[in-house]
Coordinates of C-alpha atoms and ligand atoms in Angstrom, one line a residue:
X1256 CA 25.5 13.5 63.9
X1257 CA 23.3 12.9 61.0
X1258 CA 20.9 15.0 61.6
X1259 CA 23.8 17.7 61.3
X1260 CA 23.7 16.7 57.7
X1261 CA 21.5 19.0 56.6
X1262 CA 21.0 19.6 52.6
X1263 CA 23.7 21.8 52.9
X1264 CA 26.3 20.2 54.4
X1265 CA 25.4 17.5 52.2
X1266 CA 26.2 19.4 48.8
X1267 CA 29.6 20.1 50.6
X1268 CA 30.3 17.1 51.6
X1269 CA 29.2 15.9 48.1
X1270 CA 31.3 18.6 46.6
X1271 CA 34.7 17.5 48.7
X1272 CA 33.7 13.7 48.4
X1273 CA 32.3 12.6 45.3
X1274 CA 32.7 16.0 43.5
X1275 CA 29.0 16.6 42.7
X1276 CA 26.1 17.7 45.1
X1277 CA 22.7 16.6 44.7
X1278 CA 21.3 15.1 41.1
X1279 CA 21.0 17.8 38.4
X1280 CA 22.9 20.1 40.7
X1281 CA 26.7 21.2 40.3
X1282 CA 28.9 19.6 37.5
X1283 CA 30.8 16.5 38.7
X1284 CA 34.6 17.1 38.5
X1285 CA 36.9 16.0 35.5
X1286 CA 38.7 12.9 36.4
X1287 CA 42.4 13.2 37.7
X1288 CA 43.2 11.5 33.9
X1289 CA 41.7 15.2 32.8
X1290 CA 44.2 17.1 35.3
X1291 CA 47.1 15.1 34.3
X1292 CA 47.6 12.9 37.4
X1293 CA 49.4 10.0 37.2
X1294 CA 47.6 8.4 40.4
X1295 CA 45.5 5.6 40.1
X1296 CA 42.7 6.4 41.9
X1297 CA 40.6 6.0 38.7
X1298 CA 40.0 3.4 36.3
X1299 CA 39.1 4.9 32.9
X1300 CA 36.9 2.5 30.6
X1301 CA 37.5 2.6 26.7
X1302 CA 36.1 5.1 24.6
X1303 CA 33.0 4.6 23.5
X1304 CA 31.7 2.5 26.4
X1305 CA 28.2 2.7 27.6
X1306 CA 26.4 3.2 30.9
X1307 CA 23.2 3.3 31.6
X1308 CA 20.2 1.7 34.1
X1309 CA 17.8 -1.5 33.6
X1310 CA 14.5 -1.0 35.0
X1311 CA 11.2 -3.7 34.3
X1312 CA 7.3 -3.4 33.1
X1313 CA 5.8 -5.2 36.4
X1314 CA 8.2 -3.9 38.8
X1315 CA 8.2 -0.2 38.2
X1316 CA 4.8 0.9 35.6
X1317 CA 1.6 0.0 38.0
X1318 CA -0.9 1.6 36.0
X1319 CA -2.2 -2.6 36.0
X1320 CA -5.8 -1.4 35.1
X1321 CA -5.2 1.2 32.8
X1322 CA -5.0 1.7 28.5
X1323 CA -6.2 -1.9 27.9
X1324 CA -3.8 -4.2 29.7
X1325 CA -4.7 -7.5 30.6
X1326 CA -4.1 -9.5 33.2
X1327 CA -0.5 -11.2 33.9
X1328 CA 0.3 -14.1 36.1
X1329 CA 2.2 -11.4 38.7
X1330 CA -1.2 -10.0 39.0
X1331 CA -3.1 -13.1 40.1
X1332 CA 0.0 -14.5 42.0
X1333 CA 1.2 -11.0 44.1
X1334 CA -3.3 -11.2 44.7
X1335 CA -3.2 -14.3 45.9
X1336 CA -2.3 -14.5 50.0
X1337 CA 0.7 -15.5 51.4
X1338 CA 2.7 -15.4 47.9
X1339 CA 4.5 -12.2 47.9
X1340 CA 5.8 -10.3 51.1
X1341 CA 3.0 -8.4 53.4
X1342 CA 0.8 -9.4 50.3
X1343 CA 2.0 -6.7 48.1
X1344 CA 1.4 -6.0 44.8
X1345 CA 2.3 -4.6 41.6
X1346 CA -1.1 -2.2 41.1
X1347 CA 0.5 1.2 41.3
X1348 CA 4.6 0.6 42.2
X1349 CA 6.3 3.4 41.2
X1350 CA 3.5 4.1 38.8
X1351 CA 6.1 4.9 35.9
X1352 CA 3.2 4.2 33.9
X1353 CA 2.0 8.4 34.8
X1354 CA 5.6 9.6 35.8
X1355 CA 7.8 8.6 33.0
X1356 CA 8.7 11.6 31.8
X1357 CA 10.1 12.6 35.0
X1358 CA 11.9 9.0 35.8
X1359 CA 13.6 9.7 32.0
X1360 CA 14.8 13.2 33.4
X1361 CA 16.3 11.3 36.6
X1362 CA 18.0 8.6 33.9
X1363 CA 19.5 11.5 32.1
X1364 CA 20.6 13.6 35.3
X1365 CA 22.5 10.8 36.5
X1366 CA 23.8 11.3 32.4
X1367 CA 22.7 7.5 31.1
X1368 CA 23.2 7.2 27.7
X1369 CA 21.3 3.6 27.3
X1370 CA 18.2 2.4 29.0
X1371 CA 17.0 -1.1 29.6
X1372 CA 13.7 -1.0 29.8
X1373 CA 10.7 -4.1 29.4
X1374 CA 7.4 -4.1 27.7
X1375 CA 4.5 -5.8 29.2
X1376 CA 2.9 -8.6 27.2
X1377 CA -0.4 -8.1 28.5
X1378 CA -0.3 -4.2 27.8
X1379 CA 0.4 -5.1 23.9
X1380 CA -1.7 -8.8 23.7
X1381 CA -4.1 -8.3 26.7
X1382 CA -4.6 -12.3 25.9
X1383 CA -1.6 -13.1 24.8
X1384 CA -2.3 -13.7 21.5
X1385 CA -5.1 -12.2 18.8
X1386 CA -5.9 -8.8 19.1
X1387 CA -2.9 -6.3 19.5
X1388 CA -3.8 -2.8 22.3
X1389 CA -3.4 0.0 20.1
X1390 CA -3.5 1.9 23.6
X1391 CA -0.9 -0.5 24.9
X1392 CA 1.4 0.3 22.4
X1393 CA 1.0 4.3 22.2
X1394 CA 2.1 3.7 25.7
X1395 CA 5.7 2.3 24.6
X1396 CA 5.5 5.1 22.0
X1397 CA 5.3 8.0 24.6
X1398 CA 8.0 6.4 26.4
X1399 CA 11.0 5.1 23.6
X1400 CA 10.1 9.0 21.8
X1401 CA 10.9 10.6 25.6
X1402 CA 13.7 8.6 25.8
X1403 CA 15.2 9.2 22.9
X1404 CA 14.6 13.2 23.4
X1405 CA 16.6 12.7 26.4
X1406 CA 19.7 11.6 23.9
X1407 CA 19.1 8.3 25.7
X1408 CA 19.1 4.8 23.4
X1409 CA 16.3 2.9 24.3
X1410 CA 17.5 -1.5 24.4
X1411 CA 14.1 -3.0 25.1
X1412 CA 13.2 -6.3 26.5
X1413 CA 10.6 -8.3 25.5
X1414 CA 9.8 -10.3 28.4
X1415 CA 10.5 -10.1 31.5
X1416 CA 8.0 -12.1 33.5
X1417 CA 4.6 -10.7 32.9
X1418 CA 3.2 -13.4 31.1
X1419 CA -0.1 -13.0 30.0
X1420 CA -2.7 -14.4 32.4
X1421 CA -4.8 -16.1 29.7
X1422 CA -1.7 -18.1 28.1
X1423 CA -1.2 -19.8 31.6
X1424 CA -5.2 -20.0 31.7
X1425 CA -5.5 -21.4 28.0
X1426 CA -2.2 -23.6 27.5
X1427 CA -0.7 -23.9 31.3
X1428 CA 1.8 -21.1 30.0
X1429 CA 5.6 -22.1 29.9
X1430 CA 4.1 -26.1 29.8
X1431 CA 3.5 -25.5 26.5
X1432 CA 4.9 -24.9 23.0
X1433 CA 1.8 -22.9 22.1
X1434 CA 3.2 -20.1 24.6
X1435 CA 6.3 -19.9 22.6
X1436 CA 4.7 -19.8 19.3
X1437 CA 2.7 -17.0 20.9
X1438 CA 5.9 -15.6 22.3
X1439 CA 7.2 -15.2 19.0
X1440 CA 4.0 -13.6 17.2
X1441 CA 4.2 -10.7 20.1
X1442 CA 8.2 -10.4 19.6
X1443 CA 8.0 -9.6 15.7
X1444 CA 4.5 -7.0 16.2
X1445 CA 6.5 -5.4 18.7
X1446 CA 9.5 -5.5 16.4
X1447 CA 7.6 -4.0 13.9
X1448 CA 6.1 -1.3 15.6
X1449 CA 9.3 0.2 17.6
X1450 CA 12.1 -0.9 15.5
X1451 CA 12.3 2.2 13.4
X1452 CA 13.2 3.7 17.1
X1453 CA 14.5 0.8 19.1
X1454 CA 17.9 -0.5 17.9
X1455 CA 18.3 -3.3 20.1
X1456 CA 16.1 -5.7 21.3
X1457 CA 16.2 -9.0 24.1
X1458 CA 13.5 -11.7 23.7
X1459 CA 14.1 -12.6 27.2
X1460 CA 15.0 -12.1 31.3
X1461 CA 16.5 -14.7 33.3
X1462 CA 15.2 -18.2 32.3
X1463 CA 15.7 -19.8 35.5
X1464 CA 14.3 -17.2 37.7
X1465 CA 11.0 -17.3 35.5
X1466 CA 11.2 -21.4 34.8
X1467 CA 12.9 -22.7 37.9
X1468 CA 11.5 -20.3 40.5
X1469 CA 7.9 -20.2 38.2
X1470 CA 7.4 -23.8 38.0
X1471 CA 10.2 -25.6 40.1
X1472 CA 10.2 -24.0 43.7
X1473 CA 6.9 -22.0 43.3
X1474 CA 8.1 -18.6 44.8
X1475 CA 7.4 -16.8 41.9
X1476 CA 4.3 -16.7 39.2
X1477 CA 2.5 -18.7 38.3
X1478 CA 3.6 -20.4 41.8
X1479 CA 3.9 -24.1 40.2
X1480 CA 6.0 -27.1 41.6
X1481 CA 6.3 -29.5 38.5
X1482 CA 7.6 -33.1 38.7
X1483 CA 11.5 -32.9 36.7
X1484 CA 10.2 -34.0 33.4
X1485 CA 7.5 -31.5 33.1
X1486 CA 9.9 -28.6 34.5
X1487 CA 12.6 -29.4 31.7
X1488 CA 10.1 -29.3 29.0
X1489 CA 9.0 -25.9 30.1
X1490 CA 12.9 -24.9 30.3
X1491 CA 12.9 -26.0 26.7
X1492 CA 9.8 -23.9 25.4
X1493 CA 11.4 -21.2 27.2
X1494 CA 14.4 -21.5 24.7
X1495 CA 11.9 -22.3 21.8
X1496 CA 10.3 -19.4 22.6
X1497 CA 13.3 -17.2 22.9
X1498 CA 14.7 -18.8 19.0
X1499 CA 11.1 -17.8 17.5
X1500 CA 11.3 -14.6 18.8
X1501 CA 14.8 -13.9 17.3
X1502 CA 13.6 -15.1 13.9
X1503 CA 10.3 -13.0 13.8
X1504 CA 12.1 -9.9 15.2
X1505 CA 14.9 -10.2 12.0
X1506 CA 11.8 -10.8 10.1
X1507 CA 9.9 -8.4 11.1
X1508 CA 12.3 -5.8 12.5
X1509 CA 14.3 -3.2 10.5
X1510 CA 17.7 -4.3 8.8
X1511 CA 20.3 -3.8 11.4
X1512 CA 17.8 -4.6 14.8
X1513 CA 20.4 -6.0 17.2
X1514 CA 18.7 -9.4 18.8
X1515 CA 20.1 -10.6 22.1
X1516 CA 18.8 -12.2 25.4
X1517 CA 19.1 -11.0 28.7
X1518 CA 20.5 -13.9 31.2
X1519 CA 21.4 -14.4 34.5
X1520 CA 23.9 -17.0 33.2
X1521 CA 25.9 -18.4 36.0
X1522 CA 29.4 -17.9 35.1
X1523 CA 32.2 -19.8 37.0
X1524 CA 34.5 -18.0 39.2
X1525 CA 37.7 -19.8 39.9
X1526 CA 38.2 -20.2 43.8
X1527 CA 41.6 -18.5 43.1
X1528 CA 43.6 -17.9 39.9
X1529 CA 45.7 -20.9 39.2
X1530 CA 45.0 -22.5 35.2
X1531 CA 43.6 -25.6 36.8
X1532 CA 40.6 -23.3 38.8
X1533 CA 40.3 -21.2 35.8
X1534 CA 39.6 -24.2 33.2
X1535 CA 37.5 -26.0 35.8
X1536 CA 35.5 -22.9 35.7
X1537 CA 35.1 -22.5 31.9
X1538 CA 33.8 -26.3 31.9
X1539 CA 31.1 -25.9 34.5
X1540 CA 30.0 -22.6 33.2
X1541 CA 29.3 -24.9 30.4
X1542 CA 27.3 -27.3 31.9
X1543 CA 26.1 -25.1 35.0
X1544 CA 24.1 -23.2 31.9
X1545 CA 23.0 -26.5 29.9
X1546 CA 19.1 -25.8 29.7
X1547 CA 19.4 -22.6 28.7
X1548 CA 22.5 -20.3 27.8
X1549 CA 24.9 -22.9 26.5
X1550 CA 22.0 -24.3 24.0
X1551 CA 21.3 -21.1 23.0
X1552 CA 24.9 -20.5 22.1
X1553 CA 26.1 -24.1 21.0
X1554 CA 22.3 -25.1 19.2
X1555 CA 23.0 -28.2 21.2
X1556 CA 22.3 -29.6 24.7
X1557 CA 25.5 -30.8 26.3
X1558 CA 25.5 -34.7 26.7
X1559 CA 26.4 -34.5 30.3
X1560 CA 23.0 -32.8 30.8
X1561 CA 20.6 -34.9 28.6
X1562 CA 22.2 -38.2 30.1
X1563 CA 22.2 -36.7 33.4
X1564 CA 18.3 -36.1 32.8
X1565 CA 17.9 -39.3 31.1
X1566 CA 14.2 -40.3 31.4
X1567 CA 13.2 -36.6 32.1
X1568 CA 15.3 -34.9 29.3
X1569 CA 13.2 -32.8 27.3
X1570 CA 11.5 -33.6 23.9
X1571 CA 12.8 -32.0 20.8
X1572 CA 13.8 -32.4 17.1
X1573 CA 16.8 -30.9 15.3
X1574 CA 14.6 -28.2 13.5
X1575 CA 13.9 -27.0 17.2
X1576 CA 17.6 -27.2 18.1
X1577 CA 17.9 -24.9 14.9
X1578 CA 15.6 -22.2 16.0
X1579 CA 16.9 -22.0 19.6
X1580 CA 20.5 -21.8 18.4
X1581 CA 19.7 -18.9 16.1
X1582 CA 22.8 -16.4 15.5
X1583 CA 22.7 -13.6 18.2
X1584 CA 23.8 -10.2 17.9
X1585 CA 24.8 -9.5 21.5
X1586 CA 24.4 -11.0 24.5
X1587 CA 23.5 -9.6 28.0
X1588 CA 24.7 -11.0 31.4
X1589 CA 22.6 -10.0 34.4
X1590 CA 25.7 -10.2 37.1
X1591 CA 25.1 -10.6 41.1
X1592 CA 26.0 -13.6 43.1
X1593 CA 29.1 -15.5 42.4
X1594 CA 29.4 -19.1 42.2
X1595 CA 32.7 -20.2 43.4
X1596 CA 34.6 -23.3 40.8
X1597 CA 37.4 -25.0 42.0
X1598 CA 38.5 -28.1 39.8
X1599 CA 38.0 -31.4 40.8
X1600 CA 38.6 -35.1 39.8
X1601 CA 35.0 -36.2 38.9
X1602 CA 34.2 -36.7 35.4
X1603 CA 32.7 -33.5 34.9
X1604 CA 36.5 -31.8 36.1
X1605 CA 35.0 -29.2 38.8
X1606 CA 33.0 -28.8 41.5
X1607 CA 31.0 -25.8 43.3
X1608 CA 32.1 -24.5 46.2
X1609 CA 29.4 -24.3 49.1
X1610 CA 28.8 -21.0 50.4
X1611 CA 30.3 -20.8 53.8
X1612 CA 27.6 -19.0 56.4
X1613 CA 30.1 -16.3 57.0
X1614 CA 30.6 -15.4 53.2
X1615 CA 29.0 -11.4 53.1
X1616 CA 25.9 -10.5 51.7
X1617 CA 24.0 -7.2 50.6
X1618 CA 20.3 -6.9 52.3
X1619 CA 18.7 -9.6 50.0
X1620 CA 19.6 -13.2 51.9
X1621 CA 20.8 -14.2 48.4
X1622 CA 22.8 -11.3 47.3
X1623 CA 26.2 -12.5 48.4
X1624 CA 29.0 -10.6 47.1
X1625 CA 31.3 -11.2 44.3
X1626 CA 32.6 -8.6 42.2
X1627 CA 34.9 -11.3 40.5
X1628 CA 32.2 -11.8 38.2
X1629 CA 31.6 -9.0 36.1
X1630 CA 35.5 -9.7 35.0
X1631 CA 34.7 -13.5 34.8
X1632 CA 31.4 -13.0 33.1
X1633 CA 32.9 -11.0 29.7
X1634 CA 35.4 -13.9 29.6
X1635 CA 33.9 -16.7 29.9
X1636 CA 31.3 -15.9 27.0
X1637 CA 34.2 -14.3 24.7
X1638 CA 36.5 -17.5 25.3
X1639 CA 33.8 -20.2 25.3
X1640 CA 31.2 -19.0 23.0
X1641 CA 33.1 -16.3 21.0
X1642 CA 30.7 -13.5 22.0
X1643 CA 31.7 -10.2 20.4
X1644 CA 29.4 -7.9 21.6
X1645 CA 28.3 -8.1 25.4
X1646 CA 26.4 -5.8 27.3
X1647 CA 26.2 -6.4 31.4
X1648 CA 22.4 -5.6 31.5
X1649 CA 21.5 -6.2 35.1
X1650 CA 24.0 -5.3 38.3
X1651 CA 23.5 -3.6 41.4
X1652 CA 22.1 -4.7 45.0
X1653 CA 19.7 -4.1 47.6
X1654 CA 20.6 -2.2 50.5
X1655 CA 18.8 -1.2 54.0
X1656 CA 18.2 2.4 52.6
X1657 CA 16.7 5.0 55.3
X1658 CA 15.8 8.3 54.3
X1659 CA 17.1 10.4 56.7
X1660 CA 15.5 14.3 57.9
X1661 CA 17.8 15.8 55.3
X1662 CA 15.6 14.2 52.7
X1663 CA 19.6 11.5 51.6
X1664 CA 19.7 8.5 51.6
X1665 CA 23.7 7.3 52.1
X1666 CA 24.3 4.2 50.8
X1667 CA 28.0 3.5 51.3
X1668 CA 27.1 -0.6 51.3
X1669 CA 26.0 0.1 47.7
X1670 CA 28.9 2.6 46.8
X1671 CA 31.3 -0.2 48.3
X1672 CA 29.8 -2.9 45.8
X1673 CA 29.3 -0.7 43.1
X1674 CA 32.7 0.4 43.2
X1675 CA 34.3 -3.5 43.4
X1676 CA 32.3 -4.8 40.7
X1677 CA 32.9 -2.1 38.1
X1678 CA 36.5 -2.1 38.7
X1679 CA 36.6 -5.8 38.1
X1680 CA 34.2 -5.0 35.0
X1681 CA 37.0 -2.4 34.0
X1682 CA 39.2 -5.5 34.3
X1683 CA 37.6 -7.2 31.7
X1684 CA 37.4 -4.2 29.0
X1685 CA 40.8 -3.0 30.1
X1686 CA 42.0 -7.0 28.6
X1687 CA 40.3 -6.7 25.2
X1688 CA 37.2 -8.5 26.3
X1689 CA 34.0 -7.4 24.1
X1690 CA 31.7 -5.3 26.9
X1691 CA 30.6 -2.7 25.4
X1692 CA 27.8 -1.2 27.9
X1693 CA 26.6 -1.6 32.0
X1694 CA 23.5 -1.5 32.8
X1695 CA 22.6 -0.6 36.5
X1696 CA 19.5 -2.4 38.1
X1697 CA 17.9 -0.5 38.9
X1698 CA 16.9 3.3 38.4
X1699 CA 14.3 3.3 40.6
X1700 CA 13.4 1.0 43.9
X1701 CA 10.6 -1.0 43.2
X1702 CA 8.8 -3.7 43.2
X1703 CA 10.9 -6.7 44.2
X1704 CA 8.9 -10.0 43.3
X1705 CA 8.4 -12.3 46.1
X1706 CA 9.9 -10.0 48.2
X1707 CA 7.5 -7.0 47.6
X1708 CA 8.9 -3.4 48.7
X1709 CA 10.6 -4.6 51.4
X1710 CA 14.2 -5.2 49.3
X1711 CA 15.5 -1.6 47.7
X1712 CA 17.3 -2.2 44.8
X1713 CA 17.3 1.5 43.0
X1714 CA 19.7 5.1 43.1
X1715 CA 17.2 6.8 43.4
X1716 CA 14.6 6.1 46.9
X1717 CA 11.1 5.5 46.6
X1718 CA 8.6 7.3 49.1
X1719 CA 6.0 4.8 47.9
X1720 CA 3.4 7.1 50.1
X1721 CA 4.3 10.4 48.1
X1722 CA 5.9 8.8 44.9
X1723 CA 8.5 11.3 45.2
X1724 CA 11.8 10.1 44.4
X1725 CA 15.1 11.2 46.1
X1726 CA 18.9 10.7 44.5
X1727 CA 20.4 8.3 46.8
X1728 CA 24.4 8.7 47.4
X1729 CA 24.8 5.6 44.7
X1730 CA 23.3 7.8 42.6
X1731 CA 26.0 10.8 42.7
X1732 CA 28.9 8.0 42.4
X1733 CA 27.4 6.6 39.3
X1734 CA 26.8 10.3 37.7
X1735 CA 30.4 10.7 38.9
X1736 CA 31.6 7.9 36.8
X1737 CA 29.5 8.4 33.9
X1738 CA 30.5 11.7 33.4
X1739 CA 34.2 10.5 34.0
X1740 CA 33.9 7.0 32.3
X1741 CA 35.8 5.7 35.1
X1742 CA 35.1 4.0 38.2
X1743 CA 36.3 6.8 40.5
Ligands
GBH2250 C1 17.1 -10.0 38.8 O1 17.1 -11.3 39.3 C2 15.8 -9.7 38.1 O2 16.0 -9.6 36.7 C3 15.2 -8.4 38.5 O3 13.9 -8.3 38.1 C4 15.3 -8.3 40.0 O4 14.7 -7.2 40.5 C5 16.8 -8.2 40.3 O5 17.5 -9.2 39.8 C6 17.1 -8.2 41.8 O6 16.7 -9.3 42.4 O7 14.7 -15.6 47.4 O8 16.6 -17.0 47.8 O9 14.9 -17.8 46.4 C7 18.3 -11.8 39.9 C8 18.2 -13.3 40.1 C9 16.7 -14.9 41.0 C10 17.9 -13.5 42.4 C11 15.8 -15.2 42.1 C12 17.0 -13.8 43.6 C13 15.6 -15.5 44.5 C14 16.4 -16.0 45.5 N1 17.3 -13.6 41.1 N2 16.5 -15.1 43.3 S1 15.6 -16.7 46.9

């Protein structure tokens, strides 16, 4: 049967199905809004909305040896054995760093209009600190100008796990303040240099995958296990780090830069939708967020999370909470597991909800499913914090992608949750909340962290033999509903 699908019959069933064939082939078809149907089978997003993909500097560039670029802690923790799956690494990965002209002309055949992309540290301060790469940063040139040829607005983020080898060498890295005074020295000379052609920028990825997993569990670089007290000091320099760099980049940046952080916040969804779930989720996404989002937002660590630390609460003085509550412009939700709220009578008024073993996930262990939250996650941080301009800057999944003899890969397990989180995410903008752009992670497969090549996260498959990329069927859905600016 599917090897009956040959790359004919797959335009036609594209053409009957989704409405377009393959990427950059036949026009998708107008919405049934544009034909004057009444039927529902759409969900049209406001005008003006943005779509786009998110993409990082480890995971995708390789080129590790290459124009000047120093050594990160990914390098020395995917070289050392028994870290990262099959002992993979990030040398070449999709080796963007040689073929990002032709990734761009993928981003803007599936018709993006924004594009998340992160710079490595290292490429720009091969130590960290000092010297800026001249070469390093004529890289980012080539790319933002190609971008930005391609009608596409560059949002560019400044960190995104790559630390610079010689600032975990020099100062233990995230153990120390002297990383986030570096931090913010890189964020305003990268400010400087591409914010005549970068409008928006985010100082940082995911705290707690970087922090926690860093230098909690150990699964990720630099592959630490620090006692509590340590851990939480290094969860605060993070947020130092992240207020420094919003101050040098309005210092150093155009007027009018956009500043914002990319987080992987964990927003509360209410078990079901009575008031007493959705308050109880509110509260805990509160204090669920205390070391990072919430004192970022509030320029204040909630009590229930400093006395619940006690002994191992971190050090800080009020000048520091100043800096780390600095005004942002936006704010940037990276949305894929849910975590279930149901309110409760202990003092803190909610609980979490365990994860039964049956509950559904995507091909990463972790990736359970729950499209709830990109409609929980606009709300939460327009009701709580009075966010007015949010972008979701991380959401897709990982799927057992095959690439079958027609050269397709179908994907109808990402389609499906594709599909159920953008119509919750249509929930959300359809109610007034502020999102105003999506962010698809990710445009390519690549290199997965811990999990090396073995989880595919992209629309478009990797042949990491050949380096050829092919549009998965994920990939003609979210052209379809670009081009429609509706789920379809
Ligand atoms: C994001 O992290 C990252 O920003 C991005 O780089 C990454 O490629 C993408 O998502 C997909 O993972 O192995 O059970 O210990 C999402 C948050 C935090 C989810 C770490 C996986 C490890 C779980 N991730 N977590 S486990």
């Amino acid at each position: 049967m599917f090897k009956d699908l040959s790359r004919r019959n797959f335009g036609k069933f594209g053409a009957s199905a989704v409405g377009a064939s393959v990427i950059g082939g036949l026009r998708p078809t107008p919405a049934p809004a544009a034909q004057g149907s009444a039927k529902a089978d759409y969900y049209a997003f406001p005008p003006n909305f943005s779509w786009g993909c998110a993409t990082a500097s480890y995971q995708m560039e390789g080129g590790a040896n290459e124009g000047g670029r120093g050594k990160s802690i990914w390098d020395t923790f995917s070289h050392t054995p028994g870290k990262v799956h099959d002992n993979q690494n990030g040398d070449v990965a999709d080796d963007d760093y040689h073929l990002y002209k032709q990734d761009i002309q993928l981003l803007k055949d599936v018709g993006a209009k924004i594009y998340r992309l992160s710079i490595s540290w290292p490429r720009i301060f091969p130590q960290g600190d000092g010297k800026p790469n001249e070469q390093g940063v004529a890289f980012y040139d080539r790319v933002i100008d190609t971008v930005r040829e391609a009608g596409i607005d560059p949002f560019v983020t400044l960190f995104h796990w790559d630390l610079p080898q010689s600032l975990q060498d020099r100062f233990g890295g995230w153990e120390s303040r002297k990383t986030a005074e570096a931090f913010g020295q890189y964020a305003g000379y990268v400010a400087s240099r591409l914010s005549d052609r970068v409008q928006h920028f985010f100082t940082m990825n995911e705290f707690s995958s970087f922090i926690d997993l860093g230098y909690g569990t150990g699964q990720f670089a630099p592959g630490l296990k620090l006692p509590p007290k340590e851990l939480n000091q290094a969860r605060f320099n993070a947020v130092l780090a992240h207020g420094l760099g919003v101050q040098a980049i309005r210092a150093k940046a155009r007027p009018g830069t956009k500043v914002g952080v990319a987080e992987n916040f964990r927003p509360g969804t209410p078990v079901f939708n009575s008031p007493a779930h959705i308050k109880a989720s509110a509260q805990a996404t509160r204090i669920l967020n205390a070391p990072y989002l919430t004192v970022i937002m509030e320029g204040k660590y909630p009590d229930e999370y400093l006395s619940h630390e006690g002994a191992n609460a971190p050090k800080f003085t009020d000048q520091d909470l100043k800096i780390i509550g600095s005004p942002l412009d936006l704010v940037g939700a990276n949305i894929y597991n849910p975590t279930f709220i149901r309110a409760a009578d202990s003092p803190e008024g909610f609980e979490v909800v365990p994860t039964p073993a049956s509950y559904p996930h995507m091909a990463s262990p972790w990736l359970y499913i729950g499209p709830e939250g990109l409609y929980w996650a606009p709300r939460h941080l327009a009701e709580i914090w009075n966010v007015k301009d949010i972008y979701i800057t991380e959401n897709g999944c990982s799927s057992s992608d095959v690439l079958g003899p027609d050269g397709h890969v179908y994907d109808t397990d990402r389609v499906m949750f594709l599909r159920n989180y953008l119509i919750n995410l249509h929930r959300a903008a359809s109610e007034g909340y502020p999102v105003h752009g999506y962010f698809l992670w990710s445009l390519l497969d690549n290199f997965e962290w811990a999990d090396g090549y073995s989880n595919r996260f992209g629309i478009y498959y990797v042949d990491y033999q050949t380096q050829k990329r092919y549009p998965k069927l994920s990939a003609l859905f979210y052209k379809e509903v670009i081009a429609n600016n509706a789920v379809m």
